[in-house]
Amino acid sequence: MEETVTLPDATTHYLVHPLDLPEARDRFRNSWLVGACTSLPVATLVAAIVGYLSLNWFGPVVVFLALSIFGALAARWFSDRAWDYIPRKRQDRDRPLPRLWELGSAAVLALVLGAALLLIVFRLDNADVSVPVRAYTFGMCAVTALLVLGDAIFGLIRPAGRRRALAGLPGVAVVVFATVLAYAQWFDNAVSKQDILWGAITMAAAAVLVGAARFWDRRTTAASIAAAE
């Protein structure tokens, strides 16, 4: 293999990442940027927004496929070209991304999520949506906001989960803001607390089911690994 760049001294810096090399850094940055803007959650939300605005199914499908497929291919191409500068045996594949990059990816998702939530908030504020429907929806939103906020706080307290929690803060802020905005936009003194309660119970029950499924999956995976050993 002919080296086209000067790698760090192997005796002091054996594993190398594209961010260590000026020649590879731009391509790796492009890979991250394309991936952040075309990730599956971002593509899904953008497609949903397009579907809401266009009132047809063709546009959202095209947008989703274009973002998710071509975005993934472009991100992979930039990433592969960046890693090509480093011999395989010296590639530091396990190095995490810089924290600012993780926060930037979360900010992109939060921006698109915020746009989608604003559309929902103002759509449900129309006269053709009854107050009980708004109240039930708000109950679900309130529990969701409490869950994501509690998960963020718990993650920040635990050193092992602090990095993930910090990266998720933009999304948490968007969800909490949208919930507060929904209450201010939808209701006056006529809101039914019973309808809000039923919405909250529904979302809480869904959260319990999801949590139980994840717990069972972890238990099953751990049992399979123990049996294999």
Protein backbone atom coordinates (compact mmCIF):
# COMPACT_ATOMS: atom_id res chain seq x y z
CA MET A 1 0.00 0.00 0.00
CA GLU A 2 1.38 3.37 -0.99
CA GLU A 3 0.87 6.01 1.67
CA THR A 4 -0.53 9.26 0.28
CA VAL A 5 -0.52 11.02 3.66
CA THR A 6 1.84 11.14 6.59
CA LEU A 7 0.43 9.07 9.43
CA PRO A 8 1.25 9.72 13.10
CA ASP A 9 4.15 7.80 14.60
CA ALA A 10 2.95 4.25 15.23
CA THR A 11 4.94 3.96 18.45
CA THR A 12 3.02 6.78 20.14
CA HIS A 13 -0.18 7.02 18.11
CA TYR A 14 -0.92 3.63 16.57
CA LEU A 15 -4.68 3.85 16.02
CA VAL A 16 -5.63 6.69 13.69
CA HIS A 17 -8.96 8.37 12.98
CA PRO A 18 -9.81 10.52 9.92
CA LEU A 19 -10.12 13.50 12.25
CA ASP A 20 -6.39 13.11 12.96
CA LEU A 21 -5.51 13.72 9.30
CA PRO A 22 -6.10 17.06 7.56
CA GLU A 23 -6.47 15.26 4.22
CA ALA A 24 -9.30 13.04 5.49
CA ARG A 25 -10.98 15.40 7.95
CA ASP A 26 -13.17 17.25 5.43
CA ARG A 27 -14.55 14.07 3.89
CA PHE A 28 -15.31 12.60 7.28
CA ARG A 29 -17.04 15.84 8.29
CA ASN A 30 -19.09 15.71 5.10
CA SER A 31 -20.09 12.14 5.92
CA TRP A 32 -21.31 13.18 9.34
CA LEU A 33 -23.17 16.22 7.99
CA VAL A 34 -24.97 14.26 5.27
CA GLY A 35 -25.80 11.50 7.74
CA ALA A 36 -27.18 13.94 10.29
CA CYS A 37 -29.43 15.63 7.71
CA THR A 38 -30.68 12.41 6.11
CA SER A 39 -30.97 10.01 9.06
CA LEU A 40 -34.03 7.76 9.22
CA PRO A 41 -35.84 9.86 11.88
CA VAL A 42 -35.13 13.08 9.97
CA ALA A 43 -36.26 11.54 6.68
CA THR A 44 -39.46 10.26 8.30
CA LEU A 45 -40.31 13.63 9.84
CA VAL A 46 -39.55 15.58 6.66
CA ALA A 47 -41.70 13.15 4.66
CA ALA A 48 -44.53 13.59 7.17
CA ILE A 49 -44.29 17.37 6.89
CA VAL A 50 -44.32 17.18 3.09
CA GLY A 51 -47.33 14.87 3.24
CA TYR A 52 -49.20 17.25 5.52
CA LEU A 53 -48.48 20.26 3.31
CA SER A 54 -49.05 18.53 -0.05
CA LEU A 55 -52.04 16.37 0.97
CA ASN A 56 -50.89 13.42 -1.15
CA TRP A 57 -48.86 10.26 -0.66
CA PHE A 58 -46.50 10.46 -3.67
CA GLY A 59 -44.44 13.41 -2.48
CA PRO A 60 -43.71 12.05 1.00
CA VAL A 61 -42.68 8.66 -0.41
CA VAL A 62 -40.27 10.26 -2.88
CA VAL A 63 -38.82 12.55 -0.21
CA PHE A 64 -38.38 9.71 2.28
CA LEU A 65 -36.71 7.39 -0.23
CA ALA A 66 -34.48 10.15 -1.60
CA LEU A 67 -33.30 11.25 1.84
CA SER A 68 -32.90 7.83 3.42
CA ILE A 69 -31.39 5.94 0.47
CA PHE A 70 -29.33 8.55 -1.36
CA GLY A 71 -28.37 10.21 1.91
CA ALA A 72 -27.08 6.92 3.32
CA LEU A 73 -25.16 6.21 0.11
CA ALA A 74 -23.58 9.66 0.06
CA ALA A 75 -22.65 9.49 3.75
CA ARG A 76 -21.12 6.04 3.24
CA TRP A 77 -19.12 7.24 0.22
CA PHE A 78 -17.62 10.19 2.09
CA SER A 79 -16.88 7.98 5.10
CA ASP A 80 -15.19 5.28 3.03
CA ARG A 81 -13.06 7.86 1.20
CA ALA A 82 -11.98 9.31 4.53
CA TRP A 83 -11.01 5.92 5.98
CA ASP A 84 -9.14 5.01 2.77
CA TYR A 85 -6.30 7.27 3.93
CA ILE A 86 -5.61 4.94 6.87
CA PRO A 87 -4.39 1.33 6.63
CA ARG A 88 -6.99 -1.09 7.96
CA LYS A 89 -4.88 -2.36 10.84
CA ARG A 90 -4.41 1.19 12.16
CA GLN A 91 -8.01 2.40 11.87
CA ASP A 92 -9.53 3.68 15.12
CA ARG A 93 -13.12 2.65 14.32
CA ASP A 94 -14.28 2.72 17.95
CA ARG A 95 -13.51 6.37 18.63
CA PRO A 96 -16.72 8.31 19.41
CA LEU A 97 -17.62 11.44 17.51
CA PRO A 98 -16.80 14.81 19.10
CA ARG A 99 -19.50 15.90 21.52
CA LEU A 100 -20.27 19.02 19.51
CA TRP A 101 -20.94 16.83 16.49
CA GLU A 102 -23.32 14.64 18.49
CA LEU A 103 -25.06 17.77 19.72
CA GLY A 104 -25.24 19.06 16.14
CA SER A 105 -26.88 15.84 14.93
CA ALA A 106 -29.40 16.09 17.75
CA ALA A 107 -30.03 19.74 16.89
CA VAL A 108 -30.86 18.85 13.27
CA LEU A 109 -33.35 16.24 14.42
CA ALA A 110 -34.79 18.61 17.01
CA LEU A 111 -35.27 21.32 14.37
CA VAL A 112 -37.27 19.01 12.10
CA LEU A 113 -39.15 17.56 15.06
CA GLY A 114 -40.04 21.07 16.21
CA ALA A 115 -41.45 21.93 12.78
CA ALA A 116 -43.58 18.78 12.78
CA LEU A 117 -44.86 19.41 16.31
CA LEU A 118 -45.74 23.02 15.49
CA LEU A 119 -47.81 21.82 12.55
CA ILE A 120 -49.67 19.43 14.86
CA VAL A 121 -50.22 22.09 17.51
CA PHE A 122 -51.69 24.60 15.09
CA ARG A 123 -53.68 21.96 13.19
CA LEU A 124 -55.43 20.79 16.35
CA ASP A 125 -56.19 24.41 17.20
CA ASN A 126 -58.60 24.61 14.25
CA ALA A 127 -62.32 24.92 14.89
CA ASP A 128 -63.09 21.45 13.47
CA VAL A 129 -61.19 19.78 16.36
CA SER A 130 -63.22 19.47 19.55
CA VAL A 131 -61.90 20.43 22.96
CA PRO A 132 -62.12 16.83 24.31
CA VAL A 133 -59.88 15.63 21.46
CA ARG A 134 -57.37 18.35 22.26
CA ALA A 135 -57.53 17.51 25.96
CA TYR A 136 -56.98 13.79 25.33
CA THR A 137 -54.07 14.57 23.00
CA PHE A 138 -52.57 16.99 25.49
CA GLY A 139 -52.68 14.33 28.21
CA MET A 140 -50.64 12.02 25.99
CA CYS A 141 -48.23 14.85 25.14
CA ALA A 142 -47.79 15.79 28.79
CA VAL A 143 -46.81 12.26 29.78
CA THR A 144 -44.43 12.05 26.82
CA ALA A 145 -42.78 15.32 27.84
CA LEU A 146 -42.42 14.12 31.43
CA LEU A 147 -40.91 10.82 30.28
CA VAL A 148 -38.30 12.39 27.99
CA LEU A 149 -37.49 15.03 30.59
CA GLY A 150 -37.15 12.41 33.33
CA ASP A 151 -34.98 10.24 31.09
CA ALA A 152 -32.72 13.22 30.36
CA ILE A 153 -32.37 14.11 34.04
CA PHE A 154 -31.68 10.49 34.98
CA GLY A 155 -29.09 10.26 32.21
CA LEU A 156 -27.35 13.44 33.34
CA ILE A 157 -27.12 12.09 36.88
CA ARG A 158 -25.58 8.78 35.78
CA PRO A 159 -22.01 9.16 34.44
CA ALA A 160 -22.52 6.27 32.03
CA GLY A 161 -25.53 7.91 30.40
CA ARG A 162 -24.41 11.54 30.55
CA ARG A 163 -23.06 11.69 27.00
CA ARG A 164 -26.28 10.32 25.51
CA ALA A 165 -28.39 12.61 27.68
CA LEU A 166 -26.45 15.71 26.64
CA ALA A 167 -26.86 14.83 22.97
CA GLY A 168 -30.60 14.44 23.47
CA LEU A 169 -31.19 17.78 25.19
CA PRO A 170 -32.25 19.67 22.01
CA GLY A 171 -34.99 17.11 21.37
CA VAL A 172 -36.12 17.22 24.99
CA ALA A 173 -36.34 21.01 24.87
CA VAL A 174 -38.44 20.87 21.70
CA VAL A 175 -40.89 18.33 23.14
CA VAL A 176 -41.34 20.27 26.39
CA PHE A 177 -41.75 23.58 24.54
CA ALA A 178 -44.33 22.08 22.17
CA THR A 179 -46.30 20.69 25.12
CA VAL A 180 -46.37 24.05 26.91
CA LEU A 181 -47.32 25.80 23.66
CA ALA A 182 -50.11 23.30 23.05
CA TYR A 183 -51.67 23.99 26.44
CA ALA A 184 -51.49 27.74 25.92
CA GLN A 185 -52.84 27.48 22.37
CA TRP A 186 -55.60 24.93 22.82
CA PHE A 187 -57.34 25.65 26.08
CA ASP A 188 -59.16 28.20 28.14
CA ASN A 189 -61.03 27.62 31.38
CA ALA A 190 -63.36 25.12 29.68
CA VAL A 191 -60.79 22.32 29.45
CA SER A 192 -61.86 18.96 30.88
CA LYS A 193 -59.32 17.54 33.30
CA GLN A 194 -60.92 14.11 32.93
CA ASP A 195 -60.12 14.00 29.21
CA ILE A 196 -56.53 15.05 29.95
CA LEU A 197 -56.30 12.30 32.56
CA TRP A 198 -57.50 9.62 30.14
CA GLY A 199 -54.93 10.72 27.58
CA ALA A 200 -52.22 10.61 30.22
CA ILE A 201 -53.30 7.12 31.33
CA THR A 202 -53.22 5.89 27.72
CA MET A 203 -49.69 7.15 27.13
CA ALA A 204 -48.49 5.90 30.52
CA ALA A 205 -49.86 2.43 29.75
CA ALA A 206 -48.12 2.47 26.36
CA ALA A 207 -44.86 3.50 28.04
CA VAL A 208 -45.18 0.64 30.55
CA LEU A 209 -45.74 -1.87 27.73
CA VAL A 210 -42.72 -0.57 25.79
CA GLY A 211 -40.58 -0.64 28.94
CA ALA A 212 -41.66 -4.18 29.73
CA ALA A 213 -40.88 -5.30 26.17
CA ARG A 214 -37.41 -3.77 26.34
CA PHE A 215 -36.76 -5.34 29.75
CA TRP A 216 -37.84 -8.74 28.46
CA ASP A 217 -35.63 -8.34 25.40
CA ARG A 218 -32.61 -7.50 27.57
CA ARG A 219 -33.31 -10.48 29.83
CA THR A 220 -33.64 -12.79 26.83
CA THR A 221 -30.44 -11.48 25.25
CA ALA A 222 -28.50 -11.82 28.51
CA ALA A 223 -29.80 -15.38 28.97
CA SER A 224 -28.79 -16.30 25.42
CA ILE A 225 -25.27 -14.93 25.94
CA ALA A 226 -24.93 -16.76 29.26
CA ALA A 227 -26.09 -20.02 27.68
CA ALA A 228 -23.63 -19.61 24.80
CA GLU A 229 -20.75 -19.17 27.23
